[in-house]
PDB file of C-alpha atoms in Angstrom:
ATOM      1  CA  MET P  30    -176.349 147.639 159.317  1.00 49.00           C
ATOM      2  CA  THR P  31    -177.289 145.965 162.349  1.00 65.00           C
ATOM      3  CA  HIS P  32    -178.307 142.466 162.970  1.00 80.00           C
ATOM      4  CA  ASP P  33    -181.710 143.574 164.159  1.00 89.00           C
ATOM      5  CA  SER P  34    -182.350 145.675 161.140  1.00 93.00           C
ATOM      6  CA  GLU P  35    -181.467 142.859 158.776  1.00 92.00           C
ATOM      7  CA  ARG P  36    -184.087 140.757 160.692  1.00 93.00           C
ATOM      8  CA  ALA P  37    -186.590 143.471 160.411  1.00 94.00           C
ATOM      9  CA  ARG P  38    -186.017 143.764 156.728  1.00 95.00           C
ATOM     10  CA  ALA P  39    -186.364 139.910 156.244  1.00 96.00           C
ATOM     11  CA  VAL P  40    -189.657 139.853 158.138  1.00 97.00           C
ATOM     12  CA  GLN P  41    -191.047 142.743 156.349  1.00 97.00           C
ATOM     13  CA  ALA P  42    -190.109 141.100 153.106  1.00 97.00           C
ATOM     14  CA  ALA P  43    -191.921 137.962 154.041  1.00 97.00           C
ATOM     15  CA  VAL P  44    -194.989 140.066 155.272  1.00 96.00           C
ATOM     16  CA  ASP P  45    -194.975 142.037 151.840  1.00 96.00           C
ATOM     17  CA  ALA P  46    -194.862 138.796 149.854  1.00 96.00           C
ATOM     18  CA  GLU P  47    -197.641 137.157 152.051  1.00 94.00           C
ATOM     19  CA  LEU P  48    -199.917 140.161 151.406  1.00 93.00           C
ATOM     20  CA  ARG P  49    -199.140 139.880 147.694  1.00 93.00           C
ATOM     21  CA  LEU P  50    -200.354 136.195 147.705  1.00 91.00           C
ATOM     22  CA  LEU P  51    -203.600 137.363 149.449  1.00 89.00           C
ATOM     23  CA  ASP P  52    -204.181 140.073 146.781  1.00 89.00           C
ATOM     24  CA  PRO P  53    -207.125 138.927 144.481  1.00 86.00           C
ATOM     25  CA  LYS P  54    -205.361 140.472 141.485  1.00 87.00           C
ATOM     26  CA  VAL P  55    -202.221 138.448 142.277  1.00 88.00           C
ATOM     27  CA  ARG P  56    -204.146 135.233 143.140  1.00 84.00           C
ATOM     28  CA  ALA P  57    -205.921 135.494 139.696  1.00 84.00           C
ATOM     29  CA  SER P  58    -202.555 135.157 138.059  1.00 86.00           C
ATOM     30  CA  ARG P  59    -200.872 131.715 137.818  1.00 87.00           C
ATOM     31  CA  ALA P  60    -197.570 133.528 136.725  1.00 90.00           C
ATOM     32  CA  LEU P  61    -197.620 135.844 139.902  1.00 91.00           C
ATOM     33  CA  VAL P  62    -198.651 133.119 142.281  1.00 91.00           C
ATOM     34  CA  SER P  63    -195.971 130.907 140.752  1.00 91.00           C
ATOM     35  CA  GLU P  64    -193.192 133.554 141.516  1.00 93.00           C
ATOM     36  CA  LEU P  65    -194.178 133.493 145.159  1.00 94.00           C
ATOM     37  CA  LEU P  66    -194.459 129.761 145.749  1.00 95.00           C
ATOM     38  CA  ASP P  67    -191.365 127.631 146.395  1.00 95.00           C
ATOM     39  CA  PRO P  68    -191.208 124.650 144.093  1.00 92.00           C
ATOM     40  CA  GLU P  69    -191.136 122.533 147.161  1.00 94.00           C
ATOM     41  CA  PHE P  70    -194.226 124.282 148.694  1.00 95.00           C
ATOM     42  CA  THR P  71    -196.717 122.345 150.806  1.00 94.00           C
ATOM     43  CA  GLU P  72    -200.050 123.477 152.507  1.00 92.00           C
ATOM     44  CA  PHE P  73    -202.266 122.036 154.841  1.00 92.00           C
ATOM     45  CA  GLY P  74    -205.422 123.952 154.225  1.00 84.00           C
ATOM     46  CA  ALA P  75    -208.269 124.990 156.455  1.00 82.00           C
ATOM     47  CA  SER P  76    -210.412 122.467 154.528  1.00 83.00           C
ATOM     48  CA  GLY P  77    -207.899 119.632 155.671  1.00 85.00           C
ATOM     49  CA  ARG P  78    -206.695 119.103 152.216  1.00 87.00           C
ATOM     50  CA  ARG P  79    -202.912 118.879 151.444  1.00 91.00           C
ATOM     51  CA  TRP P  80    -201.717 121.220 148.603  1.00 89.00           C
ATOM     52  CA  ASP P  81    -198.372 121.420 146.652  1.00 87.00           C
ATOM     53  CA  ALA P  82    -197.440 124.276 144.199  1.00 87.00           C
ATOM     54  CA  ARG P  83    -198.828 122.363 141.356  1.00 85.00           C
ATOM     55  CA  SER P  84    -202.185 121.795 142.821  1.00 83.00           C
ATOM     56  CA  VAL P  85    -202.430 125.301 144.075  1.00 82.00           C
ATOM     57  CA  LEU P  86    -201.539 126.653 140.600  1.00 79.00           C
ATOM     58  CA  SER P  87    -204.242 124.374 138.834  1.00 76.00           C
ATOM     59  CA  VAL P  88    -206.925 126.055 140.836  1.00 72.00           C
ATOM     60  CA  THR P  89    -205.611 129.654 140.480  1.00 66.00           C
ATOM     61  CA  SER P  90    -207.544 131.432 137.891  1.00 55.00           C
ATOM     62  CA  GLY P  91    -209.538 134.633 137.467  1.00 45.00           C
ATOM     63  CA  ALA P  92    -212.796 132.639 137.627  1.00 49.00           C
ATOM     64  CA  SER P  93    -212.007 131.372 141.132  1.00 50.00           C
ATOM     65  CA  VAL P  94    -211.018 134.687 142.673  1.00 51.00           C
ATOM     66  CA  SER P  95    -213.138 137.640 143.249  1.00 55.00           C
ATOM     67  CA  ALA P  96    -211.676 141.126 143.623  1.00 56.00           C
ATOM     68  CA  GLU P  97    -214.582 141.882 145.968  1.00 59.00           C
ATOM     69  CA  SER P  98    -213.472 139.075 148.309  1.00 66.00           C
ATOM     70  CA  ALA P  99    -210.303 140.587 149.735  1.00 75.00           C
ATOM     71  CA  VAL P 100    -209.010 138.841 152.666  1.00 82.00           C
ATOM     72  CA  LYS P 101    -209.001 140.753 155.982  1.00 87.00           C
ATOM     73  CA  VAL P 102    -205.773 140.147 157.865  1.00 88.00           C
ATOM     74  CA  GLY P 103    -204.851 140.824 161.487  1.00 91.00           C
ATOM     75  CA  GLU P 104    -202.303 140.167 164.252  1.00 93.00           C
ATOM     76  CA  MET P 105    -199.491 139.689 161.565  1.00 94.00           C
ATOM     77  CA  ALA P 106    -196.266 138.737 163.347  1.00 96.00           C
ATOM     78  CA  GLY P 107    -193.058 137.355 162.067  1.00 97.00           C
ATOM     79  CA  VAL P 108    -189.748 136.129 163.354  1.00 97.00           C
ATOM     80  CA  VAL P 109    -186.553 135.082 161.676  1.00 97.00           C
ATOM     81  CA  LEU P 110    -185.835 131.356 162.417  1.00 97.00           C
ATOM     82  CA  ALA P 111    -182.637 131.267 160.627  1.00 96.00           C
ATOM     83  CA  PRO P 112    -180.841 133.463 157.913  1.00 94.00           C
ATOM     84  CA  GLY P 113    -183.044 133.298 155.075  1.00 96.00           C
ATOM     85  CA  VAL P 114    -186.066 131.717 156.773  1.00 98.00           C
ATOM     86  CA  VAL P 115    -188.956 133.708 158.180  1.00 98.00           C
ATOM     87  CA  HIS P 116    -192.095 132.324 160.090  1.00 98.00           C
ATOM     88  CA  LEU P 117    -195.264 134.531 159.901  1.00 98.00           C
ATOM     89  CA  THR P 118    -198.464 133.949 161.892  1.00 97.00           C
ATOM     90  CA  TYR P 119    -201.736 135.992 161.408  1.00 96.00           C
ATOM     91  CA  PHE P 120    -205.406 135.725 161.632  1.00 95.00           C
ATOM     92  CA  SER P 121    -207.457 135.895 158.398  1.00 91.00           C
ATOM     93  CA  ASP P 122    -211.105 136.406 157.652  1.00 88.00           C
ATOM     94  CA  ASN P 123    -212.243 135.698 154.095  1.00 84.00           C
ATOM     95  CA  GLN P 124    -215.940 136.387 153.852  1.00 83.00           C
ATOM     96  CA  GLY P 125    -216.647 134.867 157.183  1.00 84.00           C
ATOM     97  CA  ARG P 126    -214.293 131.823 156.884  1.00 85.00           C
ATOM     98  CA  ARG P 127    -211.920 132.674 159.785  1.00 89.00           C
ATOM     99  CA  ALA P 128    -208.582 131.051 160.357  1.00 91.00           C
ATOM    100  CA  TRP P 129    -205.208 131.184 162.041  1.00 95.00           C
ATOM    101  CA  ARG P 130    -202.498 130.984 159.551  1.00 95.00           C
ATOM    102  CA  SER P 131    -198.843 130.125 159.784  1.00 97.00           C
ATOM    103  CA  SER P 132    -196.364 130.454 156.748  1.00 97.00           C
ATOM    104  CA  LEU P 133    -192.591 129.639 156.290  1.00 98.00           C
ATOM    105  CA  TRP P 134    -190.949 131.932 153.769  1.00 98.00           C
ATOM    106  CA  ARG P 135    -187.441 131.277 152.556  1.00 97.00           C
ATOM    107  CA  LEU P 136    -184.917 133.516 150.508  1.00 97.00           C
ATOM    108  CA  THR P 137    -184.031 131.996 147.102  1.00 95.00           C
ATOM    109  CA  GLU P 138    -181.998 133.157 144.293  1.00 94.00           C
ATOM    110  CA  THR P 139    -185.167 134.685 142.729  1.00 92.00           C
ATOM    111  CA  GLY P 140    -186.431 136.331 146.086  1.00 94.00           C
ATOM    112  CA  TRP P 141    -188.703 135.456 149.044  1.00 97.00           C
ATOM    113  CA  ARG P 142    -191.037 132.173 148.266  1.00 97.00           C
ATOM    114  CA  MET P 143    -193.524 130.534 150.516  1.00 97.00           C
ATOM    115  CA  TYR P 144    -192.131 127.148 151.535  1.00 97.00           C
ATOM    116  CA  PHE P 145    -195.025 126.108 153.778  1.00 97.00           C
ATOM    117  CA  HIS P 146    -198.528 127.226 154.860  1.00 96.00           C
ATOM    118  CA  GLN P 147    -201.094 125.945 157.329  1.00 94.00           C
ATOM    119  CA  ALA P 148    -204.480 127.235 158.056  1.00 92.00           C
ATOM    120  CA  THR P 149    -206.577 126.217 161.078  1.00 92.00           C
ATOM    121  CA  PRO P 150    -210.205 127.140 160.973  1.00 91.00           C
ATOM    122  CA  VAL P 151    -211.825 129.237 163.760  1.00 91.00           C
ATOM    123  CA  PRO P 152    -215.410 128.816 164.446  1.00 83.00           C
ATOM    124  CA  SER P 153    -217.619 131.897 163.589  1.00 72.00           C
ATOM    125  CA  GLU P 154    -219.247 133.845 166.298  1.00 65.00           C
ATOM    126  CA  SER P 155    -222.538 132.204 165.605  1.00 56.00           C
ATOM    127  CA  ASP P 156    -221.076 128.696 165.897  1.00 52.00           C
ATOM    128  CA  LYS P 157    -220.097 129.320 169.487  1.00 51.00           C
ATOM    129  CA  ALA P 158    -223.668 129.944 170.710  1.00 46.00           C
TER     130      ALA P 158
END
């Protein structure tokens, strides 16, 4: 196997995990979200709030996630920063709440887990006028 194919597999594994985290069915399950977040996880949310794994899990529930509110994702790109560390960037639109997003994923004994995430809000088209 070539070095490039190893990198491509790592990036694809991180993309797959990121998309799982965005799936409303996964987000509605504390257990499934817990499998994807690193114990040392930190997020700087679009709201400006700082989150850790415990605080994210405390708000994860079926009541707070709607299956009809699937997040639209575009411009997903990834790069291997070091063996077992992937940086993803993408654009998201969640019912008009648009943001550029950046995630760091690291390979652990239990699989790929999100170590860091940041969302930077993007004004809606109507806000630009």
